[in-house]
PDB file of C-alpha atoms in Angstrom:
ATOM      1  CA  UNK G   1       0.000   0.000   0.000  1.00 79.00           C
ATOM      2  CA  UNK G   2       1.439   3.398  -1.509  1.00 90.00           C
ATOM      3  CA  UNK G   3      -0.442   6.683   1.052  1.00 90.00           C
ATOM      4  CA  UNK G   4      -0.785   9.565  -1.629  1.00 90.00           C
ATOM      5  CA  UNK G   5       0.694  12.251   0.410  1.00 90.00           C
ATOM      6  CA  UNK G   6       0.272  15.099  -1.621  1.00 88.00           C
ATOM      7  CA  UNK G   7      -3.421  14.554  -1.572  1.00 89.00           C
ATOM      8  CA  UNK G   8      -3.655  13.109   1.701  1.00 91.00           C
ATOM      9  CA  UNK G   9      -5.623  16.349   3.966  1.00 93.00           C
ATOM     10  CA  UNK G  10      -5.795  14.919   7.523  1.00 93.00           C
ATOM     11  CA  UNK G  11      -7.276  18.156   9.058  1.00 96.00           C
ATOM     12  CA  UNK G  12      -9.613  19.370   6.995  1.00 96.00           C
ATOM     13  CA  UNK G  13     -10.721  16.166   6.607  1.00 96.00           C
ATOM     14  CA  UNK G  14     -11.161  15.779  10.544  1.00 97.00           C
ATOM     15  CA  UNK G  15     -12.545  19.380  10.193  1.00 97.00           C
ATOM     16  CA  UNK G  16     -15.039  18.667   7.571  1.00 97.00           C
ATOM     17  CA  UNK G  17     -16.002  15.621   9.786  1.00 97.00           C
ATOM     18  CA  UNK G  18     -16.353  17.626  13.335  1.00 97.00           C
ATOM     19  CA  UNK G  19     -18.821  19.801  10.982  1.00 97.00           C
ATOM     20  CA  UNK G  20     -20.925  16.951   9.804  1.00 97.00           C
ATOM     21  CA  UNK G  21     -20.356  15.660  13.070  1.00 97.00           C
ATOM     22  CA  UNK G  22     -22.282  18.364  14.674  1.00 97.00           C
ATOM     23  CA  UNK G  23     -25.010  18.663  11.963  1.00 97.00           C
ATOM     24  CA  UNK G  24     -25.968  14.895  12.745  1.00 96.00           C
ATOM     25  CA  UNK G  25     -25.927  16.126  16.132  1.00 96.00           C
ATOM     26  CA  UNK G  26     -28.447  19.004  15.536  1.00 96.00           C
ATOM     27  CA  UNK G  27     -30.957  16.809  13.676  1.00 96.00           C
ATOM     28  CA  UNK G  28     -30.856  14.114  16.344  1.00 95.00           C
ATOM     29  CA  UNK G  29     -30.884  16.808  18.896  1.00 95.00           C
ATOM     30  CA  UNK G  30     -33.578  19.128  17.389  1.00 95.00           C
ATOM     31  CA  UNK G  31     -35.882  17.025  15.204  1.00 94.00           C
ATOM     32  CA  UNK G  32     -35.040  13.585  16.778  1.00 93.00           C
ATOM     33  CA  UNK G  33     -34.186  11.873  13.746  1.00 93.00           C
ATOM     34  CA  UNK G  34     -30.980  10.186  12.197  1.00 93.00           C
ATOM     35  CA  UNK G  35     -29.196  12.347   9.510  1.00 92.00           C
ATOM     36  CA  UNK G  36     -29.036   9.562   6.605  1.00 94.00           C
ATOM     37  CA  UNK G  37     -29.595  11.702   3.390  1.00 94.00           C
ATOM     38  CA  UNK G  38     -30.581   8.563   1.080  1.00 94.00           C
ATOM     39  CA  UNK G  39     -33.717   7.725   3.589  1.00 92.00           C
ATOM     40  CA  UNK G  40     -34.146  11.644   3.590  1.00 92.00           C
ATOM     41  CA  UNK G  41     -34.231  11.792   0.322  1.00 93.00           C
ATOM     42  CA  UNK G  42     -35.756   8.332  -0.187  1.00 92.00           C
ATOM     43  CA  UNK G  43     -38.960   9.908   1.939  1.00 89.00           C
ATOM     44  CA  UNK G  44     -39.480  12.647  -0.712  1.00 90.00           C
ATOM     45  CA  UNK G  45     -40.668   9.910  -3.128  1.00 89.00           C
ATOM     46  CA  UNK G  46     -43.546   8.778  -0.744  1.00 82.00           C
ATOM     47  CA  UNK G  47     -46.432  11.270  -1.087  1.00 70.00           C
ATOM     48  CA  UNK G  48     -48.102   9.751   1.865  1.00 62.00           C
ATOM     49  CA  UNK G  49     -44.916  10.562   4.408  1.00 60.00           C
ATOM     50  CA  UNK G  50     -46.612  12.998   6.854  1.00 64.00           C
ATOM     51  CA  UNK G  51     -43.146  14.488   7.407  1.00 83.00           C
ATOM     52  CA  UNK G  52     -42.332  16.024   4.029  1.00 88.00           C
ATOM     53  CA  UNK G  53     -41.542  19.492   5.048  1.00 91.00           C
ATOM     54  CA  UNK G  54     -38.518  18.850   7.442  1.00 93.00           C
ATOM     55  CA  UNK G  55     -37.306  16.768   4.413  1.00 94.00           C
ATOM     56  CA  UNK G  56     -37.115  19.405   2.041  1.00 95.00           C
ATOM     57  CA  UNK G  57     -35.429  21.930   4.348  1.00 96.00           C
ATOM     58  CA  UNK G  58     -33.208  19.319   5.295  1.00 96.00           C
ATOM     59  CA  UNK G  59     -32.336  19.050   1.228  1.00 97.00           C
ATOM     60  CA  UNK G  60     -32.946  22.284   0.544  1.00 97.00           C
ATOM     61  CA  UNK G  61     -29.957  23.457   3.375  1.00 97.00           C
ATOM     62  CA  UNK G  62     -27.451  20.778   1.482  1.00 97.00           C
ATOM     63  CA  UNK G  63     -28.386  22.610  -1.802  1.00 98.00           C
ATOM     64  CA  UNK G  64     -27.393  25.820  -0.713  1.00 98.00           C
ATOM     65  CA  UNK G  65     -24.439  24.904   1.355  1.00 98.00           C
ATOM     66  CA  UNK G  66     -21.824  25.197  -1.701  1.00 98.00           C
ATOM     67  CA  UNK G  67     -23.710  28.560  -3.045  1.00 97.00           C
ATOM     68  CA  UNK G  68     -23.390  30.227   0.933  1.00 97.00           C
ATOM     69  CA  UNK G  69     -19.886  28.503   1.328  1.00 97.00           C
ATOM     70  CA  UNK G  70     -18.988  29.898  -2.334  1.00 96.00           C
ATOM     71  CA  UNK G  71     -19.756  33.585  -1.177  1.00 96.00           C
ATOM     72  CA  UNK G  72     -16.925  33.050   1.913  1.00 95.00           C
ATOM     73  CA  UNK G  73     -14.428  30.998   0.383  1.00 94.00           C
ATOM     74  CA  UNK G  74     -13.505  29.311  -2.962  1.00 94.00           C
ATOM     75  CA  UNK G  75     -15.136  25.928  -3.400  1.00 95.00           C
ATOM     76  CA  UNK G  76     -12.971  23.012  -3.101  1.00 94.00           C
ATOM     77  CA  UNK G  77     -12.744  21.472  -6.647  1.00 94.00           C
ATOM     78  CA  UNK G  78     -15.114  18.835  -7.945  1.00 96.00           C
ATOM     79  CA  UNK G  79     -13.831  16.308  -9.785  1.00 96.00           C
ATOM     80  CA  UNK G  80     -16.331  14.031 -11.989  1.00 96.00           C
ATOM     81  CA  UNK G  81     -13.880  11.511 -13.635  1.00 94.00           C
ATOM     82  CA  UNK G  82     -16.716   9.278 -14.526  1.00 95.00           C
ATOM     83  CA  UNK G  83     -18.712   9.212 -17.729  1.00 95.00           C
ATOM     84  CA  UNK G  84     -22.525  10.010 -18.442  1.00 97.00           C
ATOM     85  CA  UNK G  85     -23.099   5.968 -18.544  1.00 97.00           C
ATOM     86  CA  UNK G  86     -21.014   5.072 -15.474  1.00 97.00           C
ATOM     87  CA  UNK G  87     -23.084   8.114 -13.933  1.00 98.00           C
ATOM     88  CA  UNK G  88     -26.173   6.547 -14.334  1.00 98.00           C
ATOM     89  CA  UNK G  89     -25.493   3.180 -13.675  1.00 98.00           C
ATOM     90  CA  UNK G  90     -23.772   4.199 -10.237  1.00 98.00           C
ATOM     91  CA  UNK G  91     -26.747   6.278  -9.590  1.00 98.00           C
ATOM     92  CA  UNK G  92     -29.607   3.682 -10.044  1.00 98.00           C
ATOM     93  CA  UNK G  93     -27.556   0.999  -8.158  1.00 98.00           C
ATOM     94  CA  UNK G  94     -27.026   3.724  -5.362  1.00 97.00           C
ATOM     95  CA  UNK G  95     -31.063   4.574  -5.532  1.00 97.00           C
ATOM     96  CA  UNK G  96     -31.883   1.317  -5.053  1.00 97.00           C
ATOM     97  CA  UNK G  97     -29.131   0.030  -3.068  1.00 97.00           C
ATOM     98  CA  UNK G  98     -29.518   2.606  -0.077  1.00 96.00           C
ATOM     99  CA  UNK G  99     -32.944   1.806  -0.292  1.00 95.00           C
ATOM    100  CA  UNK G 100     -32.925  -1.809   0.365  1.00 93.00           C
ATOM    101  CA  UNK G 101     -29.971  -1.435   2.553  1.00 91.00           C
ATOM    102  CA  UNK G 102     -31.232   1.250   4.509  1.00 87.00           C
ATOM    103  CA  UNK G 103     -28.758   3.535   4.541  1.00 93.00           C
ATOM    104  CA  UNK G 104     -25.724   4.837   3.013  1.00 93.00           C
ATOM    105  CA  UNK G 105     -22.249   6.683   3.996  1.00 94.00           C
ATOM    106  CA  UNK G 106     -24.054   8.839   6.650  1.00 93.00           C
ATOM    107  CA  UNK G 107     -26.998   7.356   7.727  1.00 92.00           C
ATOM    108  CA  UNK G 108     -25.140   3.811   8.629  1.00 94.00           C
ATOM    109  CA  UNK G 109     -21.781   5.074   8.324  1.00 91.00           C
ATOM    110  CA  UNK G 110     -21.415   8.265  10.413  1.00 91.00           C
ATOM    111  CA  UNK G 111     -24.915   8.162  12.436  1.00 93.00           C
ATOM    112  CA  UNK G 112     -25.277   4.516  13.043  1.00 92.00           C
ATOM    113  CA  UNK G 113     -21.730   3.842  14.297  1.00 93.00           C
ATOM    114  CA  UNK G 114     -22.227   6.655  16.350  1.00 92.00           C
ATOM    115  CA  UNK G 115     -25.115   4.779  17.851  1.00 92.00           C
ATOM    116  CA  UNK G 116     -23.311   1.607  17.913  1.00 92.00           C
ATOM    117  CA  UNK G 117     -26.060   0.214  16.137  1.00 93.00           C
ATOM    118  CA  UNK G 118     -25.210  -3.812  14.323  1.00 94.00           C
ATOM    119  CA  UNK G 119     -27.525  -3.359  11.355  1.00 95.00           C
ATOM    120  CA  UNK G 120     -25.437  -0.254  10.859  1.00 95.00           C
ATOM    121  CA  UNK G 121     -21.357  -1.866  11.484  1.00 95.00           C
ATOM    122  CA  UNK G 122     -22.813  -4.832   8.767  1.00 96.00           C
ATOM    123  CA  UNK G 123     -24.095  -2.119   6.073  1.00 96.00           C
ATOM    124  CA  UNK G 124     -20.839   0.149   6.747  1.00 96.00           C
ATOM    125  CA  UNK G 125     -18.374  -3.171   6.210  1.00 97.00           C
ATOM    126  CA  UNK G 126     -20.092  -4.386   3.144  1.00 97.00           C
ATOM    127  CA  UNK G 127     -20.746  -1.023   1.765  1.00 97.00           C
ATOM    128  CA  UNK G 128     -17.180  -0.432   2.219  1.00 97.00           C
ATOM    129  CA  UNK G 129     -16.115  -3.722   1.014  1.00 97.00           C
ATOM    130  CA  UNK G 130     -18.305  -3.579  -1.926  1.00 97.00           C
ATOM    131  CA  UNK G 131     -16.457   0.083  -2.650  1.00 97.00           C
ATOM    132  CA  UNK G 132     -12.758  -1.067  -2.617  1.00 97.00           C
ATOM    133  CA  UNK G 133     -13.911  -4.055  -4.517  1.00 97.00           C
ATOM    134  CA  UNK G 134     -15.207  -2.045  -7.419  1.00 97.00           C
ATOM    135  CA  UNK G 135     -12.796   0.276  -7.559  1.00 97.00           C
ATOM    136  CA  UNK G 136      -9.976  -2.584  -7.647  1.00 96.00           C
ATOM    137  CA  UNK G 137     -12.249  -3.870 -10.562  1.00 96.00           C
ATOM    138  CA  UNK G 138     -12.544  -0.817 -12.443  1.00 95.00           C
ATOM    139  CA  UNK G 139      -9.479   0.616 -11.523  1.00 93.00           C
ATOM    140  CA  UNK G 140      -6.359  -2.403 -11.636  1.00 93.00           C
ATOM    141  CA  UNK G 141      -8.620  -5.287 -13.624  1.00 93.00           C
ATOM    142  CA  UNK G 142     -10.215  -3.436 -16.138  1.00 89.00           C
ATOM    143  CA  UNK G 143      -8.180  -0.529 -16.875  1.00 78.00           C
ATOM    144  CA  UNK G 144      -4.891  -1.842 -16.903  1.00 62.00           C
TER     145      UNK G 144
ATOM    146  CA  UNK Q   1     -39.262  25.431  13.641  1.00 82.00           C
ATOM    147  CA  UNK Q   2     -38.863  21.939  12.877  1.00 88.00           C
ATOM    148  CA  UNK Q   3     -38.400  23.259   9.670  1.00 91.00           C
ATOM    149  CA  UNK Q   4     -35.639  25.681  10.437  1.00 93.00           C
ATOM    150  CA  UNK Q   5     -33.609  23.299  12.356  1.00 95.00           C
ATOM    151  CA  UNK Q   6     -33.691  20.633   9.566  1.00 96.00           C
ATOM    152  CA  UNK Q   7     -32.316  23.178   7.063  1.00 97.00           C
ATOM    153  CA  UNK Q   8     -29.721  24.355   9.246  1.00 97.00           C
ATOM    154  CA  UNK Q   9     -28.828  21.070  10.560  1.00 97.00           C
ATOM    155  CA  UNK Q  10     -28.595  19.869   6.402  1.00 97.00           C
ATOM    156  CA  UNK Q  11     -27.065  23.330   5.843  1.00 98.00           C
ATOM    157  CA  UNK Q  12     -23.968  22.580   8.011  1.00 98.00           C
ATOM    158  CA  UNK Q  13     -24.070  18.866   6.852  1.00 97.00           C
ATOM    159  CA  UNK Q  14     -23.086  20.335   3.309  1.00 98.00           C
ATOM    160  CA  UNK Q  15     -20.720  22.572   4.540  1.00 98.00           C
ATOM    161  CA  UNK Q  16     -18.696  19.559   5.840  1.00 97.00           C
ATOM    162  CA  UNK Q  17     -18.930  17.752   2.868  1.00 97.00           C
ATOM    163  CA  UNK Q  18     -17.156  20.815   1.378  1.00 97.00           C
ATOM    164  CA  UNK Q  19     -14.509  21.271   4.119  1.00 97.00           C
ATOM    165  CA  UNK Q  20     -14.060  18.033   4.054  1.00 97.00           C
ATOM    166  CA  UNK Q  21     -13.538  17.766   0.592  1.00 96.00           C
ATOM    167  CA  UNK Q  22     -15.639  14.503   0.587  1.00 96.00           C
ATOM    168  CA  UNK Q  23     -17.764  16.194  -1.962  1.00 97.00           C
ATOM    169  CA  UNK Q  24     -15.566  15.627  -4.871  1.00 97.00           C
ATOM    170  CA  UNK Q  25     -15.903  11.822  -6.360  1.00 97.00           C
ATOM    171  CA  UNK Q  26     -12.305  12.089  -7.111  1.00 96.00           C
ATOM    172  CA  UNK Q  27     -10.763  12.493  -3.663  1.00 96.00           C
ATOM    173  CA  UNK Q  28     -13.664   9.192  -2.473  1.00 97.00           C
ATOM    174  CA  UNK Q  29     -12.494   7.197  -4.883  1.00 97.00           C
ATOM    175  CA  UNK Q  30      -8.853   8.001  -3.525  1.00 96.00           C
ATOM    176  CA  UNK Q  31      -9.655   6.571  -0.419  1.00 97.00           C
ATOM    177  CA  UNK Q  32     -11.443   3.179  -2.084  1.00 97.00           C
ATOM    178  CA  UNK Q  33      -8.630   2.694  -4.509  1.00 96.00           C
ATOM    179  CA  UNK Q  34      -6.241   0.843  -1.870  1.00 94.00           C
ATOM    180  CA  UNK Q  35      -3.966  -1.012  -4.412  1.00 93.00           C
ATOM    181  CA  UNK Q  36      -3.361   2.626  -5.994  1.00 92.00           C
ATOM    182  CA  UNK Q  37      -2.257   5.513  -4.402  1.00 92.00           C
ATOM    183  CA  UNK Q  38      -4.311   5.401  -1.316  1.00 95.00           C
ATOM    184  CA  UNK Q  39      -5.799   8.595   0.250  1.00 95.00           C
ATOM    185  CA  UNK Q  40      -6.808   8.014   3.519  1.00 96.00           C
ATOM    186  CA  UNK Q  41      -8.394  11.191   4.500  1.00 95.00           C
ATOM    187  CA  UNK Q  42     -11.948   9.527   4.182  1.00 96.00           C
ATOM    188  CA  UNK Q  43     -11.202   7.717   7.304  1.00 96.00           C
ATOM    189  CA  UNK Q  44     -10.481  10.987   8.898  1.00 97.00           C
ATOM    190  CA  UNK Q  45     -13.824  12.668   8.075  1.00 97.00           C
ATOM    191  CA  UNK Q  46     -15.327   9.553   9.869  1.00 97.00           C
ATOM    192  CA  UNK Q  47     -13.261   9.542  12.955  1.00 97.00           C
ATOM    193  CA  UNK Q  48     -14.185  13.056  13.563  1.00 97.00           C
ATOM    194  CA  UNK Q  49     -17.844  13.039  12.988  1.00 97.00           C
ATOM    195  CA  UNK Q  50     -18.127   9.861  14.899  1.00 97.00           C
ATOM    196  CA  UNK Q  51     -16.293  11.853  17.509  1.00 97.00           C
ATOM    197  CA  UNK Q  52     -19.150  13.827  17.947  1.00 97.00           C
ATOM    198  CA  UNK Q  53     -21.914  11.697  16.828  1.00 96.00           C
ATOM    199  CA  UNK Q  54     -20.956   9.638  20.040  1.00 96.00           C
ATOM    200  CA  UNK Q  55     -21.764  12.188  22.436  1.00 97.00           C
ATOM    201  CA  UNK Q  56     -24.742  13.458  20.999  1.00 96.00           C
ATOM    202  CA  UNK Q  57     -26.617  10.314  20.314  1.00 94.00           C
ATOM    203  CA  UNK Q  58     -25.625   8.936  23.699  1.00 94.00           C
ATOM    204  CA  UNK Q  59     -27.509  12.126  24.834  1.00 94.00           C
ATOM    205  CA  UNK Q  60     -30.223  11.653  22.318  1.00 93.00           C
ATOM    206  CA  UNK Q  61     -30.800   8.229  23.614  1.00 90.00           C
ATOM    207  CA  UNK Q  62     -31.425   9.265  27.504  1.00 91.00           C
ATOM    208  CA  UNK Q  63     -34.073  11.565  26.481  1.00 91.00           C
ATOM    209  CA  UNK Q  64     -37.675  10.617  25.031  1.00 90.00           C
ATOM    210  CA  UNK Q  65     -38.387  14.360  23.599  1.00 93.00           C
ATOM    211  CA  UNK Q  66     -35.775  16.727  21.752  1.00 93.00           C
ATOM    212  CA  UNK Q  67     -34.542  20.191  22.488  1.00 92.00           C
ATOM    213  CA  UNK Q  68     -37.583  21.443  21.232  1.00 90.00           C
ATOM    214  CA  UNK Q  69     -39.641  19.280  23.215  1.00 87.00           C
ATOM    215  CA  UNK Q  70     -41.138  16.985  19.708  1.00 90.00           C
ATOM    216  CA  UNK Q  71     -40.870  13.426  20.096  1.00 89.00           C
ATOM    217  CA  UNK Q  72     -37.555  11.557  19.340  1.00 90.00           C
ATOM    218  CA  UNK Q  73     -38.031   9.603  16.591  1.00 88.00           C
ATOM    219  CA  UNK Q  74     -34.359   7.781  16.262  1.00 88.00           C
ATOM    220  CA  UNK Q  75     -34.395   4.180  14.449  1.00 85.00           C
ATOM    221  CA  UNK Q  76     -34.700   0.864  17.180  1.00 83.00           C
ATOM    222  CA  UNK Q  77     -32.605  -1.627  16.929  1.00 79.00           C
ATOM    223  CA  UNK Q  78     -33.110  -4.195  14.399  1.00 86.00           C
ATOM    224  CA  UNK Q  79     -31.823  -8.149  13.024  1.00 90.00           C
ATOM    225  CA  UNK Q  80     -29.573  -8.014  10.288  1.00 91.00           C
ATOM    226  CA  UNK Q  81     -30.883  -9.613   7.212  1.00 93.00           C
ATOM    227  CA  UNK Q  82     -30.108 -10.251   3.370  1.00 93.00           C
ATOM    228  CA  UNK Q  83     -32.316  -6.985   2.395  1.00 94.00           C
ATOM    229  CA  UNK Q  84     -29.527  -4.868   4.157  1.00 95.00           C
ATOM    230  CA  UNK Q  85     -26.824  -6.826   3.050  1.00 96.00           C
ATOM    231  CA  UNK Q  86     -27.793  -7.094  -0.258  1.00 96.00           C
ATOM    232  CA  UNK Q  87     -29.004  -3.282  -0.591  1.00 96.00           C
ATOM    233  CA  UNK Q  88     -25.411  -2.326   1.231  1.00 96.00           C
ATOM    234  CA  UNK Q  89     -23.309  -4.491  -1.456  1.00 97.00           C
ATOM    235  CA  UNK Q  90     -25.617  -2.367  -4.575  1.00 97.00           C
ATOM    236  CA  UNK Q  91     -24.553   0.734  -3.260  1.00 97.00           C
ATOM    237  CA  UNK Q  92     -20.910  -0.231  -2.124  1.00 97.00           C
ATOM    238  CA  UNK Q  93     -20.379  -0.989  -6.018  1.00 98.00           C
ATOM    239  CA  UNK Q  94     -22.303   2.257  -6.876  1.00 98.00           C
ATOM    240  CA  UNK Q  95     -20.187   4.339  -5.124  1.00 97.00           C
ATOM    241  CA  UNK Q  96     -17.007   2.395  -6.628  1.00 97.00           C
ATOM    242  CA  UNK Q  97     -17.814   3.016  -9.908  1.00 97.00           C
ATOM    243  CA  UNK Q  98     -18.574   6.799  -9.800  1.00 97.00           C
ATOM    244  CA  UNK Q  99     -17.391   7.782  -6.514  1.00 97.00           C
ATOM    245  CA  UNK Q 100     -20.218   9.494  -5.003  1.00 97.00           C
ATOM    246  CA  UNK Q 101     -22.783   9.094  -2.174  1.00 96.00           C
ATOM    247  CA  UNK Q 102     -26.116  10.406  -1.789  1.00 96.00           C
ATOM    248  CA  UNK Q 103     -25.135  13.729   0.252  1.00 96.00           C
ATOM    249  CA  UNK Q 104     -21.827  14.598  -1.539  1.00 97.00           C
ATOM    250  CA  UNK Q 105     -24.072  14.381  -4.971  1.00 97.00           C
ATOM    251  CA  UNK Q 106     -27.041  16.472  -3.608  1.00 98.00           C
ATOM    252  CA  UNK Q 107     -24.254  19.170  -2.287  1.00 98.00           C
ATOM    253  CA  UNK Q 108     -22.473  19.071  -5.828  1.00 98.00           C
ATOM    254  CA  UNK Q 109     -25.501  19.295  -7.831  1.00 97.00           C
ATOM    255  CA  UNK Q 110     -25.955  22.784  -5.237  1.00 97.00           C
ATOM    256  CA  UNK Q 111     -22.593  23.764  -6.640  1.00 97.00           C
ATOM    257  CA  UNK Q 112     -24.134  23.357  -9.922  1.00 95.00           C
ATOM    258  CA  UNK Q 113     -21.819  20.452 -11.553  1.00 96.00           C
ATOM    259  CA  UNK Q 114     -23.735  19.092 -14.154  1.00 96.00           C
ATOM    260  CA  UNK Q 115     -22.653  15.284 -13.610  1.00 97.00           C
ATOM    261  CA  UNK Q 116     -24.179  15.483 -10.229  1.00 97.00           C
ATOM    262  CA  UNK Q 117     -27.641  16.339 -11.820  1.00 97.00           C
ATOM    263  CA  UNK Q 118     -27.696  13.033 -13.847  1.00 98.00           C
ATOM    264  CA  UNK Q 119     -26.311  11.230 -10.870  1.00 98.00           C
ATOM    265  CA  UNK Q 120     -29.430  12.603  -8.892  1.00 98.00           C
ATOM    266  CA  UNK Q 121     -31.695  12.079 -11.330  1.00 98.00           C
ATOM    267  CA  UNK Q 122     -30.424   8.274 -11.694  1.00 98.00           C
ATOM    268  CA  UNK Q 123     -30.645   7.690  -7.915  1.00 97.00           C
ATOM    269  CA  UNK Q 124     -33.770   9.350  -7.743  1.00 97.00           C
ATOM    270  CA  UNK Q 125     -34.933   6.629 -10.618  1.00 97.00           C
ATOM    271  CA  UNK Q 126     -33.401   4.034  -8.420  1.00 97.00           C
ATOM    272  CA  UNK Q 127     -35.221   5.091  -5.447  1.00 96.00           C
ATOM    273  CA  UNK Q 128     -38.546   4.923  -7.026  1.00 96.00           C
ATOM    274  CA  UNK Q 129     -38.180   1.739  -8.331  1.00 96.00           C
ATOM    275  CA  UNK Q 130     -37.390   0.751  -5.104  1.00 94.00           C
ATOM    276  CA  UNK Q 131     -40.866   2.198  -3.944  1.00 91.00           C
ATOM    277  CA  UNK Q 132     -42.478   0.568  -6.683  1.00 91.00           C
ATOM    278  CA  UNK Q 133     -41.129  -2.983  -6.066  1.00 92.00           C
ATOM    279  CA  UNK Q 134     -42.110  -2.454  -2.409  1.00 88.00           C
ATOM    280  CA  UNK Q 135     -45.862  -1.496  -3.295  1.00 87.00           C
ATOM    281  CA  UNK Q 136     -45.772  -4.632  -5.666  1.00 88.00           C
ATOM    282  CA  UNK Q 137     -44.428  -6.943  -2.630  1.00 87.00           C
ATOM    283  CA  UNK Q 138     -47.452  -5.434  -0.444  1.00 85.00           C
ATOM    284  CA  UNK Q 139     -50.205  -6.012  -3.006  1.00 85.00           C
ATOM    285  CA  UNK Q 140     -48.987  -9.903  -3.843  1.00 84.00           C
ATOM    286  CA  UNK Q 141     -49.071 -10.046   0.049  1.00 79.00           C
ATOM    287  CA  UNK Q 142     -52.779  -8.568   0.380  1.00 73.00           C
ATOM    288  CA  UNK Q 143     -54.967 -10.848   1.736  1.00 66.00           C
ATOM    289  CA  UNK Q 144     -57.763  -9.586  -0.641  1.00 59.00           C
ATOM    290  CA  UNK Q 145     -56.413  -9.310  -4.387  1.00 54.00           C
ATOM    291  CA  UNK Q 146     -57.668  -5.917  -5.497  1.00 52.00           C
ATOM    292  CA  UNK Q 147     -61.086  -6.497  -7.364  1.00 51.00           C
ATOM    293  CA  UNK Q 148     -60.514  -3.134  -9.176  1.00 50.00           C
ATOM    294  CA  UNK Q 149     -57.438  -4.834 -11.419  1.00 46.00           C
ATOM    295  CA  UNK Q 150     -59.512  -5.535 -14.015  1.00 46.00           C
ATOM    296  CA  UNK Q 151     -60.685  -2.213 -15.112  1.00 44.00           C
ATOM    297  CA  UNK Q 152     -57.018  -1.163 -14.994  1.00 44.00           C
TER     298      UNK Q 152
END
């Protein structure tokens, strides 16, 4: 194993993660709920969910994030390497994926640990797993 | 006020993602590419919020209302079973093969990057076929087959 130093950013990475820390903690604090944006999200697609509004100012405060963050600062670059096909087929198998898993990087990953929940360490290893797989695949079998 | 607190708490969950950096695919895909050059500042993001995620859902868990006195509505504890498992593996190879997660996408697609929109709009698709599936596994499980299929 090779650590890429010059990209390697092990404080504003533990920044960045105090930050999201501390919104998880508002939303557990303040609305009692777990801060996992694919069930957040997810909820948006059932009409009948009595709680749509929180939902959508939950959303709506990620959406506007980079534009208030932009006025302060310079955004961090964001780089898409993927193509318009890989995009799509990532983003169904994420749709679906989070959806029967129940959860994704933040809902099991940061929230669920947190909570030292099991459902949540088995999603965040296979998830994980799954992940370095793919990227081993796409990256070292395939490409080379 | 529910409200509010829900779009500042998602408000500051974005601007994470952006200090953090996590919101560009390229620098998660860093951290899942272990035979390349590994980047391991993913696992740093993690051990902070956990850090703090600790503390406040141990708090969260003592208490039966939340600061503003509504009912707390955290998940229970549940089995592990081949629908999470399953559903986890999907998504672990999603996020392999384009590098982003549900709130790093909804925070770029914010910042207006136009790859981010069709990732959205492909999870979105996802998600609803999930919804679908579900509301076709509830109606095979009806007790009473719905008489009105016919005129459909």
């Amino acid at each position: 194993m090779t650590i890429d130093w010059t990209s390697f950013t092990p404080w504003s990475a533990l920044t960045g993660g105090v930050i999201i820390g501390i919104a998880a903690a508002m939303l557990a604090l303040l609305n009692g709920r777990v801060a996992g944006i694919s069930g957040i999200v997810g909820g948006l697609l059932r009409p009948s969910f009595p709680d749509f509004t929180w939902r959508v100012a939950f959303v709506a405060g990620l959406l506007v994030a980079p534009i208030l963050y932009a006025t302060v600062a310079t955004l961090p670059p964001i780089i898409v390497e993927s193509g318009y096909p890989v995009l799509v087929i990532a983003g169904l198998l994420v749709g679906v994926g989070t959806r029967y898993g129940a959860g994704c990087t933040s809902g099991h990953g940061v929230c669920g640990l947190s909570r030292f929940s099991l459902r949540s360490v088995v999603a965040t290893v296979v998830f994980m797993i799954a992940g370095f797989a793919t990227v081993y695949v796409v990256r070292h079998v395939i490409g080379t | 006020m529910l409200a509010a607190s829900a779009f500042f708490a998602g408000l500051v969950f974005g601007i994470g993602l952006i200090v953090s950096r996590m919101v560009s695919p390229a620098k998660v895909l860093g951290f899942l590419d272990l035979a390349g050059r590994w980047d391991p500042s993913l696992a740093f993001v993690m051990v902070g919020a956990i850090a703090i995620g600790v503390v406040a859902f141990g708090w969260a868990r003592k208490r039966s209302v939340t600061l503003l006195g509504t009912p707390m509505l955290l998940p229970q504890a549940g089995a592990v079973d081949g629908r999470l498992v399953g559903g986890g593996a999907l998504f672990g190879v999603g996020w392999g093969l384009a590098g982003f997660c549900p709130g790093p996408a909804v925070v770029a697609l914010g910042a207006g990057q136009p790859k981010a929109l069709v990732f959205v709009v492909a999870m979105l698709a996802g998600m609803l076929l999930f919804e679908f599936t579900e509301r076709m596994r509830a109606r095979a499980k009806a007790p009473l087959p719905i008489q009105t299929a016919a005129t459909e």
